[in-house]
Coordinates of C-alpha atoms in Angstrom, one line a residue:
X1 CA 37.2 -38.3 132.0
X2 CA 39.5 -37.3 129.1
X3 CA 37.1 -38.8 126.6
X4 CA 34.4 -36.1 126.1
X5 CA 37.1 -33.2 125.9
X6 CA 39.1 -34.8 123.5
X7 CA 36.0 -35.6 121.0
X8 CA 35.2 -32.2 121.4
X9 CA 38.9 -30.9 120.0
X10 CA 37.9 -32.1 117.0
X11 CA 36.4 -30.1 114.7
X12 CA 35.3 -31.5 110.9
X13 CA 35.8 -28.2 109.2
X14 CA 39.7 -28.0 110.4
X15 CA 40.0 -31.4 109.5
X16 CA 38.6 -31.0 106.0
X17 CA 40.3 -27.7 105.6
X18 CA 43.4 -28.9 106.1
X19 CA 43.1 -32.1 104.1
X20 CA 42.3 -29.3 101.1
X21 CA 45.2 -28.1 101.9
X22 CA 47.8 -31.4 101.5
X23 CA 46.0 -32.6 98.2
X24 CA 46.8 -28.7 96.8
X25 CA 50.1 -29.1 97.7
X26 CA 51.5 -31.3 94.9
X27 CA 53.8 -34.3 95.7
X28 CA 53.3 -37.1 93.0
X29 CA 56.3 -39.1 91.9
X30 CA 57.7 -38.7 90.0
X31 CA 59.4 -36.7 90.8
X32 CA 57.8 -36.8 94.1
X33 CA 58.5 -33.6 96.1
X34 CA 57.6 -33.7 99.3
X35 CA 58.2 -30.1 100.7
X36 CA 55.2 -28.0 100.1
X37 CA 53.2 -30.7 101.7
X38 CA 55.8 -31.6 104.7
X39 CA 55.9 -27.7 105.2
X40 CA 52.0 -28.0 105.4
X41 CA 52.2 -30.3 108.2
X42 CA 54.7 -29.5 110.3
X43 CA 53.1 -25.7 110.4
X44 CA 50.0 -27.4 111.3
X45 CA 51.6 -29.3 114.4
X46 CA 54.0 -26.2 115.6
X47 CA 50.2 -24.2 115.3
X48 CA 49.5 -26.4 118.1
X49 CA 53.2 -26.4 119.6
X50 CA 54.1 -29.6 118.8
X51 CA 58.0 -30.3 118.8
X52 CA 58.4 -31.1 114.9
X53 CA 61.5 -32.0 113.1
X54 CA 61.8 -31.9 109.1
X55 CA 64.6 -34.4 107.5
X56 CA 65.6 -35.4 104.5
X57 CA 67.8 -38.5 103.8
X58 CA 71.7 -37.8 103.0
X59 CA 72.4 -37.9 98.7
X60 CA 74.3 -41.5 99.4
X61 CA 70.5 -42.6 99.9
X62 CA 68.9 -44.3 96.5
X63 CA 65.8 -46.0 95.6
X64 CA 66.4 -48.6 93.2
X65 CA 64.1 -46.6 90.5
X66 CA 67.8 -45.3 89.8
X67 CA 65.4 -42.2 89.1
X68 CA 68.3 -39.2 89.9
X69 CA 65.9 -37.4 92.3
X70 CA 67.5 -35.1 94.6
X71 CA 67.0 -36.2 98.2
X72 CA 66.5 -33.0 99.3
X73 CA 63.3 -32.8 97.8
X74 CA 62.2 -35.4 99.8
X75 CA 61.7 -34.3 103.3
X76 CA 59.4 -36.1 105.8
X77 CA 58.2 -34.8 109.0
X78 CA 58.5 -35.8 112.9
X79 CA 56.0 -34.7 115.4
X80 CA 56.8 -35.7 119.3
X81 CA 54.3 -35.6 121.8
X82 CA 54.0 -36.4 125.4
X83 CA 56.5 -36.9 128.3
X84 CA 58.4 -39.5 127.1
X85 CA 58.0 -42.0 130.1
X86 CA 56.4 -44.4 128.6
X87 CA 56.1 -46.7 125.6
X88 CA 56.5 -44.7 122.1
X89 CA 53.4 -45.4 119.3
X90 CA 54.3 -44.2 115.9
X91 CA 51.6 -43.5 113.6
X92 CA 53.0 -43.1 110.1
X93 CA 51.5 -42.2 106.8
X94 CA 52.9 -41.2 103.4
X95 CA 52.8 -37.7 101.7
X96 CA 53.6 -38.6 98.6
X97 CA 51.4 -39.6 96.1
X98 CA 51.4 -41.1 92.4
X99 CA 50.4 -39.0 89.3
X100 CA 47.0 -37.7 88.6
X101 CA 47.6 -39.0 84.6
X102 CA 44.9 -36.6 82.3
X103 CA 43.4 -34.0 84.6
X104 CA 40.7 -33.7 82.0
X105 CA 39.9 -37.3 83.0
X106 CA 38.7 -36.3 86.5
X107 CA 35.7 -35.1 87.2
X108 CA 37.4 -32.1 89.1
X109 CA 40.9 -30.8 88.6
X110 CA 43.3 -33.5 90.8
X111 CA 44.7 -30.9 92.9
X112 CA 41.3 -28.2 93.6
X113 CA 40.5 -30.6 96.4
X114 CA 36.8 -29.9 95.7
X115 CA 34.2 -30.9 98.4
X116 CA 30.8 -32.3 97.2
X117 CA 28.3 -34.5 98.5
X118 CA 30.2 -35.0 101.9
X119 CA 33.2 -36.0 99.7
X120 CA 36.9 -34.5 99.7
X121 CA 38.1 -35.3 95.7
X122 CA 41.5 -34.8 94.4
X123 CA 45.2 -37.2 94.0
X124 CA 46.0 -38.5 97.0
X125 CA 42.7 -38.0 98.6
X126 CA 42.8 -41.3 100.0
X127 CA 46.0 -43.0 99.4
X128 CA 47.5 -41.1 101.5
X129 CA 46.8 -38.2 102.3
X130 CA 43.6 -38.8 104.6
X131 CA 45.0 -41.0 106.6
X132 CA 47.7 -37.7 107.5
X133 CA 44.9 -35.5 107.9
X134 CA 43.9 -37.8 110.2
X135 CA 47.0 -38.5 112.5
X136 CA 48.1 -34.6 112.5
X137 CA 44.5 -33.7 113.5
X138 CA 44.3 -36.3 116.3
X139 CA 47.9 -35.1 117.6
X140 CA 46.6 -31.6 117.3
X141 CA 43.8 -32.6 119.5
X142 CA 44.9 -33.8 121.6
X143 CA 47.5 -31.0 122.6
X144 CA 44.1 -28.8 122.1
X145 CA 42.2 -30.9 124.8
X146 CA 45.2 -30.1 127.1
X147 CA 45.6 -34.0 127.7
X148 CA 49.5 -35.2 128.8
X149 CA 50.3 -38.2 127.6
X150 CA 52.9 -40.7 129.8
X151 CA 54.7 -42.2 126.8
X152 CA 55.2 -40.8 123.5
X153 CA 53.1 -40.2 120.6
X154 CA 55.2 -39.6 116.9
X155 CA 53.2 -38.7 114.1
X156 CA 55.5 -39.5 110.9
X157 CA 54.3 -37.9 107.6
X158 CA 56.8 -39.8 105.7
X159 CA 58.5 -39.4 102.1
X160 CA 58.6 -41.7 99.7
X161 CA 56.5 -44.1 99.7
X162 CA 55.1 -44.6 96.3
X163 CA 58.8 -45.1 95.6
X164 CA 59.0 -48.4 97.7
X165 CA 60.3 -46.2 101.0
X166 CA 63.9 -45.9 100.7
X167 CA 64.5 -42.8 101.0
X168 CA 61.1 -42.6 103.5
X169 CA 60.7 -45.1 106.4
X170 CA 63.3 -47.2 105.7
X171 CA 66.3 -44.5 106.1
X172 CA 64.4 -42.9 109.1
X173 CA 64.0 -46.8 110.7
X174 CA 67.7 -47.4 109.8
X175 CA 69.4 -44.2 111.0
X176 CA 67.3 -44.5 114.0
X177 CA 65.4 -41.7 113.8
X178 CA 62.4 -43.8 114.2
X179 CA 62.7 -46.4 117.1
X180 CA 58.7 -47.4 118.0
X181 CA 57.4 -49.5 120.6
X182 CA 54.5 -50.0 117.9
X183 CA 53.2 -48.4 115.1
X184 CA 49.7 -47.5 113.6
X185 CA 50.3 -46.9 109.6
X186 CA 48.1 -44.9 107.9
X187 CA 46.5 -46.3 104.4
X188 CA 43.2 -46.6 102.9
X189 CA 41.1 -49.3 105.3
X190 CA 37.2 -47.7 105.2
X191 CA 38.6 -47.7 108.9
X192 CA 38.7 -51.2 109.4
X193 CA 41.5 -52.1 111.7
X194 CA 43.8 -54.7 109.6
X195 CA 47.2 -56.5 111.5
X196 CA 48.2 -58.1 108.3
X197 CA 49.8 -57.8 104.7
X198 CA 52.0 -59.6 102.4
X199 CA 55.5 -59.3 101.6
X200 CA 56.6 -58.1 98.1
X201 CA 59.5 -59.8 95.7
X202 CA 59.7 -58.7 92.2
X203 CA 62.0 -60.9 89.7
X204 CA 63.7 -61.3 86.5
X205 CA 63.5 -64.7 84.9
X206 CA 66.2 -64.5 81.8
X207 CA 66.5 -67.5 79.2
X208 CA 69.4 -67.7 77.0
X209 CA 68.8 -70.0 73.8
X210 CA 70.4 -69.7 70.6
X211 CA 69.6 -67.6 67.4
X212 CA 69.0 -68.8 64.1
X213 CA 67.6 -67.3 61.0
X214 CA 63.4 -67.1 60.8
X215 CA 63.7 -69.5 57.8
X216 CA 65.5 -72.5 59.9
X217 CA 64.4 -71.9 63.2
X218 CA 65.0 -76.0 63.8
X219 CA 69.0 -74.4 63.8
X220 CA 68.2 -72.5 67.0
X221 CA 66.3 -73.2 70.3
X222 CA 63.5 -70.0 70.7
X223 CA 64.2 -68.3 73.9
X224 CA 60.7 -67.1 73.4
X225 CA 59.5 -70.4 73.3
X226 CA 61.3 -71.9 75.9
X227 CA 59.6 -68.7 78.1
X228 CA 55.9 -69.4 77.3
X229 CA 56.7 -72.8 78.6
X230 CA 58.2 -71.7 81.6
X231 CA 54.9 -69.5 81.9
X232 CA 52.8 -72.6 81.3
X233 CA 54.2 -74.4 84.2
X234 CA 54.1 -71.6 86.9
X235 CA 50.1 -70.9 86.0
X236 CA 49.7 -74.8 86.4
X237 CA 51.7 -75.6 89.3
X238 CA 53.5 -73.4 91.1
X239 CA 50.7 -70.7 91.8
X240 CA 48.4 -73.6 92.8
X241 CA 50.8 -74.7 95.2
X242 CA 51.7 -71.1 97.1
X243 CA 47.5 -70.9 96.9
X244 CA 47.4 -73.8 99.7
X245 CA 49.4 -71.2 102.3
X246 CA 46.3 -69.8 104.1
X247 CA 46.3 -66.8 106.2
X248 CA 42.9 -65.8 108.3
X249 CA 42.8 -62.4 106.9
X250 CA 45.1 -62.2 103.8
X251 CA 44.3 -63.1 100.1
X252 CA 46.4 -66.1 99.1
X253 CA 50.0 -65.6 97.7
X254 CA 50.2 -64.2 94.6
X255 CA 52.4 -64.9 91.3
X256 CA 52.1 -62.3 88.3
X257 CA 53.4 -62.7 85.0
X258 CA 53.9 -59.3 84.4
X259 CA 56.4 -57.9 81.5
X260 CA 58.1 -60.2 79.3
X261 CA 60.3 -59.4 76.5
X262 CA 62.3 -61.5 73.8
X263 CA 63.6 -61.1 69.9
X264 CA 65.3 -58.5 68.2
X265 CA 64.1 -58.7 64.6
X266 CA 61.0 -60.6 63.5
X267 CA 63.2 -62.8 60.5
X268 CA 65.7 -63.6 63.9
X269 CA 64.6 -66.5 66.5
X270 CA 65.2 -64.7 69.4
X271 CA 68.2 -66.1 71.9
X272 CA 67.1 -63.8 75.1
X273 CA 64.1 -63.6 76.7
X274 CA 63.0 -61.6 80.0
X275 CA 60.2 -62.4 81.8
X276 CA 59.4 -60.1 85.1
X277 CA 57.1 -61.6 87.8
X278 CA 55.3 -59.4 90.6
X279 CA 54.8 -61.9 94.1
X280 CA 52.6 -61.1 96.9
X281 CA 53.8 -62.9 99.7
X282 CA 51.6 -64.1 103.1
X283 CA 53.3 -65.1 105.9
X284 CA 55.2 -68.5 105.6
X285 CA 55.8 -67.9 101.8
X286 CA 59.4 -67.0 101.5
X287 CA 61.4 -65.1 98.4
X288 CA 64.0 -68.2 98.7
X289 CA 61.1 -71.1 98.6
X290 CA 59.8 -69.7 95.2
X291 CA 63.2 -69.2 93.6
X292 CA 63.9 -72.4 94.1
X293 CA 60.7 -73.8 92.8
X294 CA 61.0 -71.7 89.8
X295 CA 64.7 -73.1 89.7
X296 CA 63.2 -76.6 89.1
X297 CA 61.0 -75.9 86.9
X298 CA 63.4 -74.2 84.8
X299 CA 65.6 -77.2 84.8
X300 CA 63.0 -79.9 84.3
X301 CA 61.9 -77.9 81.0
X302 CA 66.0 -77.7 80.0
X303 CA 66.3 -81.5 80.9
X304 CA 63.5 -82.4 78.1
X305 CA 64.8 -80.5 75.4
X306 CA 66.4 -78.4 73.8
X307 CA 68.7 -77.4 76.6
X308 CA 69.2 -73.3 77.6
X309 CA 70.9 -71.7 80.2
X310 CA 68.7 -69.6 82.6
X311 CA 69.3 -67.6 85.5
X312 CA 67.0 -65.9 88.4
X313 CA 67.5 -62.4 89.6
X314 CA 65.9 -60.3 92.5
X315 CA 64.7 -56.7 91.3
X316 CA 62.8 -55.7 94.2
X317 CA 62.7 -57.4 97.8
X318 CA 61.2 -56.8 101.1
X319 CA 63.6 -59.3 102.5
X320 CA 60.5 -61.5 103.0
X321 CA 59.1 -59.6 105.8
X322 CA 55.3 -59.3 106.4
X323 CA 53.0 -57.4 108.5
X324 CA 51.8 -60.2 111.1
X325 CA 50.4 -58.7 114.6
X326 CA 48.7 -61.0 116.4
X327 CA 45.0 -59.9 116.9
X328 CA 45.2 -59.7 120.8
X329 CA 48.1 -57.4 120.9
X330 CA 47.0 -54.4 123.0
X331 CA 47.7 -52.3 120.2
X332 CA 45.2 -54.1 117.6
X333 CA 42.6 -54.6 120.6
X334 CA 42.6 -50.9 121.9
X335 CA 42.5 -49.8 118.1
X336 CA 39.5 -52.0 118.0
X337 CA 37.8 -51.2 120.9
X338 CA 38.6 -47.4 120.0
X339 CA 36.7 -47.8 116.6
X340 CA 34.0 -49.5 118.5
X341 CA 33.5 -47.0 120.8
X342 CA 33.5 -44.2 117.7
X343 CA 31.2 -46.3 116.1
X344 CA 28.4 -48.1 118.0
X345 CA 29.0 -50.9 116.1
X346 CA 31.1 -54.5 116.4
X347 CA 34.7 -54.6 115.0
X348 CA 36.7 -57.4 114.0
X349 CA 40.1 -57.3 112.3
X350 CA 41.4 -58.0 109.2
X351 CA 44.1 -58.2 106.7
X352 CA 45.4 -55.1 104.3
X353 CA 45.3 -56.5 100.4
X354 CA 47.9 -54.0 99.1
X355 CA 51.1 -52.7 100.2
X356 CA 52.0 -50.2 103.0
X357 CA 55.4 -49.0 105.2
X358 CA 53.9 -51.4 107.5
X359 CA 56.5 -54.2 106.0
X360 CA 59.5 -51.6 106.7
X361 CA 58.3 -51.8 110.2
X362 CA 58.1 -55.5 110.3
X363 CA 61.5 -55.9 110.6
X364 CA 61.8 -53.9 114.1
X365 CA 59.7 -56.8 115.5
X366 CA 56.9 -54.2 116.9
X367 CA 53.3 -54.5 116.8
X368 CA 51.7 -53.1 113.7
X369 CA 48.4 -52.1 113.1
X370 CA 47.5 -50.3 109.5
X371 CA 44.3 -48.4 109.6
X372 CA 42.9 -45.0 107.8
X373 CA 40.1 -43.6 105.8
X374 CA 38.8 -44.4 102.3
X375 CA 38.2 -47.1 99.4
X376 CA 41.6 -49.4 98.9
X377 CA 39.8 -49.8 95.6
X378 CA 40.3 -45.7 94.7
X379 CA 44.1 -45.4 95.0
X380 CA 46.0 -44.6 92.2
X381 CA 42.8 -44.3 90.2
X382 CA 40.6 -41.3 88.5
X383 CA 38.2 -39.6 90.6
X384 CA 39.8 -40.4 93.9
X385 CA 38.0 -39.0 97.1
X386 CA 37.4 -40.0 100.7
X387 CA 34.4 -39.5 103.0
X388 CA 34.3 -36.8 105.4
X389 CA 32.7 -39.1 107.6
X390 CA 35.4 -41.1 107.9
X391 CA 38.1 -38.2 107.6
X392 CA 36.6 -37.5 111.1
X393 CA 35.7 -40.8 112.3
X394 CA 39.3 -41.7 111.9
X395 CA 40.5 -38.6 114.0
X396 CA 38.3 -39.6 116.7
X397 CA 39.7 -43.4 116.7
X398 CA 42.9 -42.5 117.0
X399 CA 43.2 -39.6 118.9
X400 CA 41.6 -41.9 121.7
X401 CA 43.6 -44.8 120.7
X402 CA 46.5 -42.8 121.6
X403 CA 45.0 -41.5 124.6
X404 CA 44.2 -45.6 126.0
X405 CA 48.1 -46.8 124.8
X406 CA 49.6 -44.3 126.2
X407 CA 48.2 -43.2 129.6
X408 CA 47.2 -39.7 130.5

C-alpha cells in the first residue's frame, strides 16, 4: 500500500523551509513580479526531477488595470507528473501576492518569514503562498515516494492573480497550455474542502443632469442628487431581492456601493455623477439580470422627476461564471475522504466566501474543488501567517488525493 510511504515523503521542515523561502521572494502587485518566486519553485520540482516549464504571456496580453507591467515579469510555472494515461488533475495556486502596506505595522518584517509559536508569518503567508507550498511539496512527494501515477498531475504556480488573472490562468486556459480534466485551486480554506464561489461584476452607474449655479440650484437637476436616490432604491429593493437566491454553501449575492463621485466646484450643482458598484454573484444570479434591474430603477426615478440621462457600464466581469461542483463529484468526495483520512475527523463541504482562479476554470466545464491552508479572514491583512499544522496537513491531503484520482 502506497499510503504509508507517501506520508512518510513528507517532511515538515522541507515544507516550512521552503514556504520561507516563497514569502522571501517578493511578488506583490504592483508591480507584481513573479520571477524570483517562480524560479523558487520550479528549482524545487526539477530537485525532484519533475518536467517543469516556466511561461510568460505574450506583451499583446493586458489586464484591464491598464497598469503598463511588462509581461515578462510575470512568469508562472508548469510542473507534469505521471504517465499521462489517464485523466489530468490540475492543482493551481497563485504566487503573487498584494502589498505588505507599512512594514513597521507588522509584527515582523513582511518578507523575514519568521516562525513562532508553530506559525509561518510574512505577505502572502496564506493567501497564497501556503497553499503552493503545499501542492509543490505533495508533487515532490510523491516523486520521492517513487509512486507512478496513471494520469497526470500539473502543479500550476500561477501569475497574476491578485490582478484578476489575465495575464495568469486565464491566458494559460486560453492558449491551451492548461487543458484539466479537474482542478484543485489552492486558496486559504483552514483546509476545509469548498466546491463553490461566486461570480464577480464590477460596474459604473453614470448620471447626467444639468448644472446650474449653487445660488439657483432649482435651474438645474443635481446629478448628485439624482445618485443618492438611485442608492436609496438599490439598498431597499434590489439587494433584498438578489438576497432571496439561496445557495447551500455560499453567502447570499452581494451589491456594494462602493466609490461614488460627482461635482466640480462646491458653488456648481454638479451635472455628472459616478457611482461604482462591487457584485458578488451565486449561482443563478446573472450580470444581465441586475443590469436590467438597475435599468428600471433608473428609469422609474427619471420618470418622476426631473428627468436625466443615465447609462450602465461593465468595468470588470467574470462573464457570470461561478464555481459550482456538485458535492458527489469524485473529485470533491476523494478530496473529502482524503482530509478525513488525514484528520480522524468528519468532513463536509462547503462554499469559498472570496474570490479565487477557480471562476477562470469554470468556464472549461471541469470539476473544481478550492482547498488550502490558513484563515480567509488574514489575507491581504497585517500580521498574516498560516499554521504549520495545516502547511503539512494540506501536503498530506493532497498528495493522497492525487494518488486516489489518479491511479498508481
Amino acid at each position: 500500500m502506497y499510503r504509508k510511504k507517501l506520508l512518510s515523503a513528507i517532511d515538515e521542515d522541507e515544507i516550512v523551509a521552503f514556504l520561507q523561502e516563497l514569502i522571501r521572494a517578493r511578488s506583490d502587485y504592483p508591480p507584481g513580479d513573479t520571477r524570483e518566486v517562480a524560479e523558487v519553485c520550479a528549482r524545487k520540482l526539477r530537485e525532484y526531477e519533475i518536467e517543469v516549464q516556466v511561461v510568460c504571456p505574450p506583451q499583446d496580453v493586458h489586464s484591464f488595470h491598464q497598469d503598463g507591467v511588462d509581461n515578462s515579469t510575470m512568469p508562472s510555472v508548469i510542473g507534469t507528473l505521471g504517465s499521462g494515461d489517464g485523466p489530468c488533475l490540475l492543482m493551481n495556486a497563485h504566487i503573487d501576492t498584494v502589498q505588505a502596506g507599512e512594514r513597521c505595522a507588522w509584527r515582523h518584517d513582511p518578507f523575514a518569514a519568521v516562525v513562532e509559536d508553530g506559525m509561518v508569518y510574512g505577505r502572502g503567508a496564506g493567501d497564497d503562498k501556503g497553499s503552493v507550498c503545499a501542492q509543490v511539496m505533495a508533487a515532490c512527494a510523491i516523486k520521492k515516494a517513487g509512486i507512478h501515477l496513471k494520469g497526470t498531475l500539473q502543479i500550476n504556480p500561477v501569475a497574476d492573480e491578485e490582478a484578476s488573472s489575465f495575464r495568469g490562468a486565464k491566458w494559460l486556459c486560453s492558449s491551451g497550455l492548461l487543458r484539466p480534466d479537474m482542478v484543485i485551486v489552492g486558496e486559504q480554506t483552514e483546509n476545509i474542502v469548498c466546491c463553490a464561489e461566486r461570480s464577480i461584476v464590477n460596474l459604473r452607474v453614470t448620471i447626467k443632469g444639468r448644472a446650474s449655479h449653487g445660488a439657483m440650484p432649482w435651474k438645474g437637476n443635481n446629478a448628485t442628487v439624482r445618485m443618492a436616490e438611485f442608492i436609496e432604491l438599490v439598498h431597499k429593493e434590489l439587494i433584498p431581492q438578489v438576497e432571496a437566491f439561496k445557495h447551500p454553501f455560499l453567502p447570499p449575492t452581494t451589491i456594494s456601493t462602493t466609490k461614488i463621485r460627482g461635482g466640480t466646484k462646491v458653488n456648481i450643482i454638479p451635472e455628472f455623477c459616478d457611482l461604482e458598484i462591487d457584485c458578488r454573484m451565486v449561482p443563478g444570479v446573472t450580470e444581465e439580470w441586475i443590469i436590467t434591474r438597475m435599468n428600471e430603477l433608473l428609469q422609474r426615478l427619471s420618470n418622476r422627476g426631473p428627468a436625466f440621462e443615465w447609462k450602465i457600464e461593465t468595468i470588470y466581469s467574470e462573464g457570470g461564471r461561478a464555481t459550482n461542483t456538485d458535492p458527489n463529484e469524485p473529485l470533491v468526495q476523494t478530496l473529502l475522504q482524503s482530509a478525513q483520512e488525514v484528520t480522524q475527523t468528519p468532513q463536509i463541504p462547503s462554499g469559498y466566501q472570496q474570490a479565487s482562479d477557480g471562476r477562470v476554470f469554470a468556464s472549461l466545464g471541469v470539476p473544481i474543488a478550492i482547498y488550502g491552508p490558513g484563515d480567509p479572514g488574514l489575507a491581504h491583512a497585517l500580521n498574516e501567517h498560516v499554521p504549520i499544522a495545516q502547511l503539512v496537513e494540506a501536503t498530506r491531503v493532497l498528495a493522497l488525493t492525487a494518488c486516489k484520482l489518479l491511479g498508481t
